[in-house]
Short mmCIF file of C-alpha atoms in Angstrom, two decimals:
data_model
loop_
_atom_site.label_atom_id
_atom_site.label_comp_id
_atom_site.label_asym_id
_atom_site.label_seq_id
_atom_site.Cartn_x
_atom_site.Cartn_y
_atom_site.Cartn_z
CA UNK A 1 -5.46 15.78 -10.73
CA UNK A 2 -9.06 14.23 -10.19
CA UNK A 3 -12.06 16.21 -9.66
CA UNK A 4 -12.33 18.00 -6.21
CA UNK A 5 -14.03 15.96 -3.42
CA UNK A 6 -14.21 18.67 -1.07
CA UNK A 7 -14.69 22.31 -2.39
CA UNK A 8 -14.84 25.45 0.03
CA UNK A 9 -15.49 28.72 -1.83
CA UNK A 10 -15.36 32.21 -0.30
CA UNK A 11 -15.95 30.95 3.53
CA UNK A 12 -16.44 33.24 6.07
CA UNK A 13 -17.17 32.45 10.01
CA UNK A 14 -17.84 34.93 12.46
CA UNK A 15 -17.92 34.95 16.59
CA UNK A 16 -19.62 37.93 18.37
CA UNK A 17 -19.52 39.96 15.34
CA UNK A 18 -15.58 39.07 14.86
CA UNK A 19 -14.60 37.59 11.46
CA UNK A 20 -12.24 34.63 12.20
CA UNK A 21 -12.07 33.04 9.05
CA UNK A 22 -12.35 35.37 5.77
CA UNK A 23 -12.93 34.27 1.97
CA UNK A 24 -11.02 30.90 2.38
CA UNK A 25 -11.41 29.18 -1.06
CA UNK A 26 -9.81 25.44 -1.07
CA UNK A 27 -10.43 22.14 -2.80
CA UNK A 28 -9.14 18.82 -1.99
CA UNK A 29 -9.19 15.61 -4.47
CA UNK A 30 -9.85 11.96 -3.44
CA UNK A 31 -6.49 10.70 -2.21
CA UNK A 32 -4.98 14.11 -1.64
CA UNK A 33 -3.69 15.59 1.46
CA UNK A 34 -4.14 19.16 2.03
CA UNK A 35 -2.61 20.83 4.93
CA UNK A 36 -3.94 23.82 6.52
CA UNK A 37 -0.90 25.20 8.45
CA UNK A 38 -0.71 28.55 10.48
CA UNK A 39 -0.26 29.72 13.92
CA UNK A 40 -2.63 29.14 16.80
CA UNK A 41 -5.82 31.30 16.49
CA UNK A 42 -5.41 31.90 12.75
CA UNK A 43 -8.71 30.07 12.05
CA UNK A 44 -7.66 26.54 11.02
CA UNK A 45 -9.80 24.76 13.27
CA UNK A 46 -12.85 26.79 12.70
CA UNK A 47 -12.54 26.02 9.10
CA UNK A 48 -12.28 22.18 9.84
CA UNK A 49 -15.56 22.61 12.30
CA UNK A 50 -17.34 24.47 9.40
CA UNK A 51 -16.53 21.66 6.96
CA UNK A 52 -17.91 19.01 9.69
CA UNK A 53 -20.77 20.85 10.46
CA UNK A 54 -20.44 21.77 13.81
CA UNK A 55 -20.08 25.24 13.00
CA UNK A 56 -22.39 27.25 10.75
CA UNK A 57 -20.63 29.55 8.21
CA UNK A 58 -21.67 33.26 8.09
CA UNK A 59 -21.15 32.94 4.16
CA UNK A 60 -19.71 30.82 1.55
CA UNK A 61 -20.20 27.53 0.31
CA UNK A 62 -19.07 23.90 1.09
CA UNK A 63 -19.35 21.00 -1.49
CA UNK A 64 -18.64 17.14 -1.01
CA UNK A 65 -18.59 15.47 -4.28
CA UNK A 66 -20.44 18.41 -5.93
CA UNK A 67 -23.36 18.48 -3.45
CA UNK A 68 -23.73 21.64 -1.31
CA UNK A 69 -23.60 20.53 2.23
CA UNK A 70 -23.59 24.11 3.75
CA UNK A 71 -24.38 27.26 2.01
CA UNK A 72 -27.21 30.24 2.00
CA UNK A 73 -29.59 27.76 0.57
CA UNK A 74 -28.43 24.46 2.18
CA UNK A 75 -27.11 22.95 5.27
CA UNK A 76 -26.44 19.24 5.58
CA UNK A 77 -26.31 17.84 9.39
CA UNK A 78 -22.74 16.43 10.32
CA UNK A 79 -23.83 12.83 10.52
CA UNK A 80 -24.85 13.13 7.02
CA UNK A 81 -21.63 14.75 5.55
CA UNK A 82 -19.73 11.40 4.91
CA UNK A 83 -16.92 13.28 7.09
CA UNK A 84 -14.40 11.56 9.34
CA UNK A 85 -12.91 13.25 12.25
CA UNK A 86 -9.40 12.62 13.96
CA UNK A 87 -8.37 14.90 16.91
CA UNK A 88 -5.34 15.28 19.04
CA UNK A 89 -7.08 13.59 22.38
CA UNK A 90 -8.37 10.51 20.47
CA UNK A 91 -11.83 10.55 21.98
CA UNK A 92 -12.07 6.93 22.49
CA UNK A 93 -14.68 5.32 24.48
CA UNK A 94 -13.15 4.14 27.51
CA UNK A 95 -15.96 1.47 28.18
CA UNK A 96 -15.56 0.08 24.86
CA UNK A 97 -13.09 -2.46 23.50
CA UNK A 98 -10.87 -1.73 20.75
CA UNK A 99 -13.50 -3.66 18.56
CA UNK A 100 -16.18 -1.88 19.65
CA UNK A 101 -14.49 1.81 19.15
CA UNK A 102 -13.58 0.86 15.76
CA UNK A 103 -17.01 -0.62 14.84
CA UNK A 104 -19.03 2.27 16.55
CA UNK A 105 -20.12 4.20 13.22
CA UNK A 106 -20.44 0.97 11.10
CA UNK A 107 -23.87 -0.26 9.89
CA UNK A 108 -24.89 -3.59 8.51
CA UNK A 109 -24.43 -7.44 9.67
CA UNK A 110 -22.48 -8.19 12.37
CA UNK A 111 -20.21 -10.59 10.60
CA UNK A 112 -19.50 -7.82 8.08
CA UNK A 113 -18.47 -5.13 10.46
CA UNK A 114 -16.43 -7.59 12.53
CA UNK A 115 -14.56 -8.50 9.10
CA UNK A 116 -14.11 -4.42 8.48
CA UNK A 117 -12.46 -4.06 11.86
CA UNK A 118 -10.08 -6.81 11.92
CA UNK A 119 -9.14 -5.80 8.24
CA UNK A 120 -8.21 -2.30 9.71
CA UNK A 121 -6.52 -3.36 12.76
CA UNK A 122 -4.44 -5.82 10.87
CA UNK A 123 -3.41 -2.56 8.64
CA UNK A 124 -2.56 -0.59 11.93
CA UNK A 125 -0.94 -3.49 13.16
CA UNK A 126 -3.25 -3.97 16.28
CA UNK A 127 -5.17 -7.02 15.46
CA UNK A 128 -4.10 -8.75 18.73
CA UNK A 129 -5.44 -5.59 20.80
CA UNK A 130 -9.17 -6.38 19.28
CA UNK A 131 -10.57 -7.26 23.01
CA UNK A 132 -8.46 -4.91 24.65
CA UNK A 133 -9.75 -1.64 26.31
CA UNK A 134 -8.25 2.22 25.52
CA UNK A 135 -6.67 2.30 29.12
CA UNK A 136 -4.45 -0.84 28.34
CA UNK A 137 -2.92 1.03 25.17
CA UNK A 138 -0.02 3.07 24.75
CA UNK A 139 -0.54 6.62 23.06
CA UNK A 140 0.56 5.52 19.95
CA UNK A 141 -1.70 2.52 19.85
CA UNK A 142 -4.62 4.89 21.03
CA UNK A 143 -4.00 7.01 18.00
CA UNK A 144 -4.04 4.17 15.78
CA UNK A 145 -7.31 2.89 17.22
CA UNK A 146 -8.52 6.40 16.49
CA UNK A 147 -7.54 6.45 12.73
CA UNK A 148 -9.15 2.79 12.25
CA UNK A 149 -12.31 4.20 14.01
CA UNK A 150 -12.68 7.04 11.78
CA UNK A 151 -11.50 5.36 8.30
CA UNK A 152 -13.82 2.10 9.20
CA UNK A 153 -17.28 3.72 7.66
CA UNK A 154 -15.04 4.95 4.45
CA UNK A 155 -15.82 8.71 4.75
CA UNK A 156 -15.39 10.84 1.63
CA UNK A 157 -13.64 13.23 3.31
CA UNK A 158 -11.08 12.87 6.57
CA UNK A 159 -10.60 15.76 8.67
CA UNK A 160 -7.57 15.76 11.11
CA UNK A 161 -6.85 18.45 14.04
CA UNK A 162 -3.72 18.44 15.20
CA UNK A 163 -3.89 14.57 15.32
CA UNK A 164 -0.09 13.74 16.59
CA UNK A 165 0.49 16.95 18.93
CA UNK A 166 -0.03 14.56 21.80
CA UNK A 167 2.69 12.02 20.70
CA UNK A 168 6.22 11.65 21.96
CA UNK A 169 8.56 12.91 19.16
CA UNK A 170 9.92 9.40 19.05
CA UNK A 171 6.63 7.81 17.87
CA UNK A 172 5.28 10.70 15.78
CA UNK A 173 7.19 9.88 12.66
CA UNK A 174 6.19 6.51 12.43
CA UNK A 175 2.60 7.06 13.34
CA UNK A 176 2.40 9.92 10.76
CA UNK A 177 3.72 7.66 7.94
CA UNK A 178 1.60 4.83 8.87
CA UNK A 179 -1.30 7.30 8.97
CA UNK A 180 -0.84 8.61 5.58
CA UNK A 181 -0.36 5.06 4.23
CA UNK A 182 -3.84 4.00 5.47
CA UNK A 183 -5.42 7.42 4.14
CA UNK A 184 -3.92 7.04 0.77
CA UNK A 185 -5.16 3.58 0.38
CA UNK A 186 -8.77 4.49 1.52
CA UNK A 187 -8.79 7.28 -1.17
CA UNK A 188 -10.54 9.84 1.24
CA UNK A 189 -9.88 13.63 0.75
CA UNK A 190 -7.95 14.93 3.66
CA UNK A 191 -7.66 17.93 5.16
CA UNK A 192 -5.08 18.10 7.82
CA UNK A 193 -4.82 20.84 10.25
CA UNK A 194 -1.39 21.89 12.08
CA UNK A 195 0.76 24.59 13.39
CA UNK A 196 3.91 22.43 12.64
CA UNK A 197 5.82 23.35 9.42
CA UNK A 198 7.77 20.07 9.62
CA UNK A 199 4.57 17.91 9.79
CA UNK A 200 3.09 19.66 7.03
CA UNK A 201 5.93 19.28 4.82
CA UNK A 202 6.15 15.65 5.60
CA UNK A 203 2.39 14.54 5.10
CA UNK A 204 0.91 17.29 2.55
CA UNK A 205 0.76 16.73 -1.24
CA UNK A 206 -0.12 20.80 -0.96
CA UNK A 207 0.14 23.16 1.69
CA UNK A 208 -2.18 26.23 2.60
CA UNK A 209 -0.52 28.80 4.77
CA UNK A 210 -3.37 30.63 6.90
CA UNK A 211 -2.83 33.65 8.47
CA UNK A 212 -5.38 36.11 10.18
CA UNK A 213 -8.13 34.28 8.97
CA UNK A 214 -7.13 34.11 5.51
CA UNK A 215 -4.88 31.90 3.06
CA UNK A 216 -1.76 33.77 2.17
CA UNK A 217 0.08 31.03 0.20
CA UNK A 218 -1.03 27.87 -1.18
CA UNK A 219 1.16 25.25 -2.95
CA UNK A 220 3.03 22.32 -3.25
CA UNK A 221 5.72 22.14 -0.02
CA UNK A 222 8.58 22.47 -2.02
CA UNK A 223 6.97 25.65 -3.83
CA UNK A 224 6.07 27.42 -0.79
CA UNK A 225 9.31 26.77 1.04
CA UNK A 226 11.54 28.29 -1.86
CA UNK A 227 8.68 30.92 -3.06
CA UNK A 228 7.54 32.46 0.22
CA UNK A 229 4.78 35.01 -0.41
CA UNK A 230 6.28 37.33 2.03
CA UNK A 231 8.81 37.68 5.01
CA UNK A 232 6.22 36.08 7.40
CA UNK A 233 5.72 33.14 5.11
CA UNK A 234 9.55 32.51 5.08
CA UNK A 235 9.99 32.86 8.71
CA UNK A 236 7.30 30.45 9.62
CA UNK A 237 8.98 27.34 8.15
CA UNK A 238 12.62 28.13 9.32
CA UNK A 239 14.67 30.95 11.22
CA UNK A 240 15.96 33.64 9.08
CA UNK A 241 18.23 36.50 8.97
CA UNK A 242 16.89 39.77 7.83
CA UNK A 243 18.95 42.50 6.29
CA UNK A 244 17.34 45.86 6.02
CA UNK A 245 17.88 48.06 3.03
CA UNK A 246 16.27 50.98 0.49
CA UNK A 247 16.00 50.47 -3.05
CA UNK A 248 18.00 52.91 -5.30
CA UNK A 249 17.78 52.44 -9.24
CA UNK A 250 16.38 48.86 -8.86
CA UNK A 251 19.35 47.68 -6.40
CA UNK A 252 19.73 47.73 -2.37
CA UNK A 253 23.43 48.13 -0.72
CA UNK A 254 24.16 45.81 2.02
CA UNK A 255 27.24 44.58 3.59
CA UNK A 256 27.17 41.57 1.03
CA UNK A 257 27.00 43.99 -2.00
CA UNK A 258 24.22 45.09 -4.00
CA UNK A 259 20.79 43.08 -4.47
CA UNK A 260 18.51 43.48 -7.23
CA UNK A 261 15.12 45.04 -6.32
CA UNK A 262 13.23 44.65 -9.70
CA UNK A 263 10.17 46.26 -9.84
CA UNK A 264 10.55 48.17 -6.39
CA UNK A 265 10.17 51.85 -6.25
CA UNK A 266 13.14 53.86 -5.43
CA UNK A 267 13.22 54.78 -1.78
CA UNK A 268 11.36 51.72 -0.73
CA UNK A 269 12.60 50.28 2.40
CA UNK A 270 13.10 46.31 1.59
CA UNK A 271 13.97 43.46 3.83
CA UNK A 272 16.29 40.80 2.33
CA UNK A 273 15.61 37.54 3.95
CA UNK A 274 18.08 34.66 3.98
CA UNK A 275 17.98 31.21 5.93
CA UNK A 276 21.03 30.21 8.19
CA UNK A 277 21.52 27.20 6.25
CA UNK A 278 22.49 29.42 3.07
CA UNK A 279 24.88 31.37 4.75
CA UNK A 280 28.68 30.34 4.08
CA UNK A 281 31.18 30.53 6.58
CA UNK A 282 35.32 31.03 6.26
CA UNK A 283 37.96 31.66 8.93
CA UNK A 284 39.61 35.08 8.27
CA UNK A 285 42.75 34.42 6.79
CA UNK A 286 45.01 37.25 7.43
CA UNK A 287 42.34 39.80 6.95
CA UNK A 288 41.31 38.24 3.52
CA UNK A 289 37.98 36.70 2.93
CA UNK A 290 36.96 33.98 0.75
CA UNK A 291 37.08 34.57 -2.97
CA UNK A 292 34.05 35.93 -4.22
CA UNK A 293 31.82 34.10 -6.65
CA UNK A 294 28.82 35.21 -8.47
CA UNK A 295 26.54 33.07 -6.80
CA UNK A 296 27.70 33.99 -3.07
CA UNK A 297 28.35 37.77 -4.13
CA UNK A 298 30.73 39.84 -1.91
CA UNK A 299 31.83 38.44 1.40
CA UNK A 300 31.42 40.19 4.80
CA UNK A 301 33.55 40.16 8.00
CA UNK A 302 31.86 39.03 11.00
CA UNK A 303 32.95 38.19 14.82
CA UNK A 304 31.45 34.76 16.50
CA UNK A 305 29.42 35.87 19.52
CA UNK A 306 27.95 32.17 20.18
CA UNK A 307 27.93 28.85 18.92
CA UNK A 308 25.87 26.03 19.97
CA UNK A 309 25.44 22.31 18.98
CA UNK A 310 21.74 21.58 18.44
CA UNK A 311 21.71 17.75 17.22
CA UNK A 312 22.28 17.31 13.54
CA UNK A 313 24.29 20.64 13.07
CA UNK A 314 25.68 23.57 14.91
CA UNK A 315 24.20 26.99 15.03
CA UNK A 316 26.64 29.59 15.03
CA UNK A 317 25.81 33.55 15.55
CA UNK A 318 27.87 36.47 14.46
CA UNK A 319 28.12 40.52 14.62
CA UNK A 320 28.62 42.02 11.30
CA UNK A 321 31.47 44.69 11.42
CA UNK A 322 29.20 46.98 9.27
CA UNK A 323 26.54 46.30 12.03
CA UNK A 324 23.67 44.07 12.46
CA UNK A 325 23.66 40.43 13.27
CA UNK A 326 23.40 37.01 11.25
CA UNK A 327 23.41 33.45 12.08
CA UNK A 328 24.82 30.17 10.12
CA UNK A 329 23.94 26.37 10.28
CA UNK A 330 26.80 23.83 9.73
CA UNK A 331 26.59 20.19 9.63
CA UNK A 332 27.88 18.37 12.49
CA UNK A 333 29.85 19.71 15.06
CA UNK A 334 31.45 23.19 14.81
CA UNK A 335 31.87 25.69 17.66
CA UNK A 336 34.01 28.38 17.18
CA UNK A 337 34.88 30.46 20.21
CA UNK A 338 33.22 33.84 20.64
CA UNK A 339 35.50 36.63 19.23
CA UNK A 340 36.79 34.43 16.25
CA UNK A 341 36.76 36.72 13.05
CA UNK A 342 35.41 34.93 9.96
CA UNK A 343 33.94 35.67 6.68
CA UNK A 344 30.54 35.18 5.51
CA UNK A 345 28.88 34.81 2.00
CA UNK A 346 25.16 34.29 1.30
CA UNK A 347 23.63 32.85 -1.57
CA UNK A 348 22.15 35.00 -3.73
CA UNK A 349 19.79 32.72 -5.56
CA UNK A 350 18.42 31.66 -1.67
CA UNK A 351 17.70 35.15 -0.97
CA UNK A 352 14.09 36.71 -1.03
CA UNK A 353 13.66 40.68 -1.37
CA UNK A 354 10.36 41.94 0.23
CA UNK A 355 9.24 45.28 0.26
CA UNK A 356 8.65 46.08 4.14
CA UNK A 357 5.18 47.57 3.70
CA UNK A 358 4.28 44.94 1.56
CA UNK A 359 0.91 43.47 2.24
CA UNK A 360 0.90 40.60 4.88
CA UNK A 361 -2.28 39.25 3.36
CA UNK A 362 -1.06 38.68 -0.34
CA UNK A 363 -2.04 35.49 -2.00
CA UNK A 364 0.12 33.55 -4.01
CA UNK A 365 -0.11 30.05 -5.80
CA UNK A 366 2.99 27.67 -5.91
#
């Protein structure tokens, strides 16, 4: 990993005496994409604005290439930070051509600026629109012009705030991939803000999960998905089933047998979390469940309450004989009728056991 280009240390921001960002510490290297992921109102955009220089932090330091741009003894204005910005509304100048929009932040001889504009428009496949105006372009084309304009001055840091949320789903994946390619080539340190886990997983080298103004977990997409810090972190990335239990002798009794809960004090209430794709389904054959395996543990009998086809997979919902509900996803079309008895088994190696009173502001690095 290269040395950090962007460093944030103990950042705190407040509005009207209320802390909206608290003790955020992050670093992003040149050519790296870090995604700040979290629900609306968690402090993501405020963090971005503080880095850009349009918000003054209450406390903490922000450094770019080792130089402090915000801190107790320094504040560099936004235009001198070498930071690029891309927002969801594109913010193109309607009275300027595509060429003039992209060239807006460039300095130097006209020929050099025009060459840079042409280079970028070719990279985003819009060179034929160089003399067009924003209203003549589609939403996806406007987004690519906004990208070219932001990249044109070669910023050291690129900040992106929900940049693809205004695009149709059919366009979004292609634009995201194209944007990522351009940013990687430019070598900027990229901080992307989004509330969509799929977008974060698709674009980020590293994800920082934010909640209530704090970073609760940070790591590579694979690690943060498969090793969530708490129940809320697991549920943010996908639907989850939750089985309530209580620890006795480092074990928890459930309809699926006993689960290990090492290090958890006896009498502690716990939540066992399992994603629907890790629930295995078998038909009830003469009342006998599937043969148990060490991986799947003890099967539990259940009855179908509803089934729906949702595109690439089917979602089947159950009521367990021993009480409680559970859902499972199955690839392709699988639509059993309500009332159909089945046996369910769950992947023990894919379950997470969390104390119910666990501090939801815990921090973990994956």
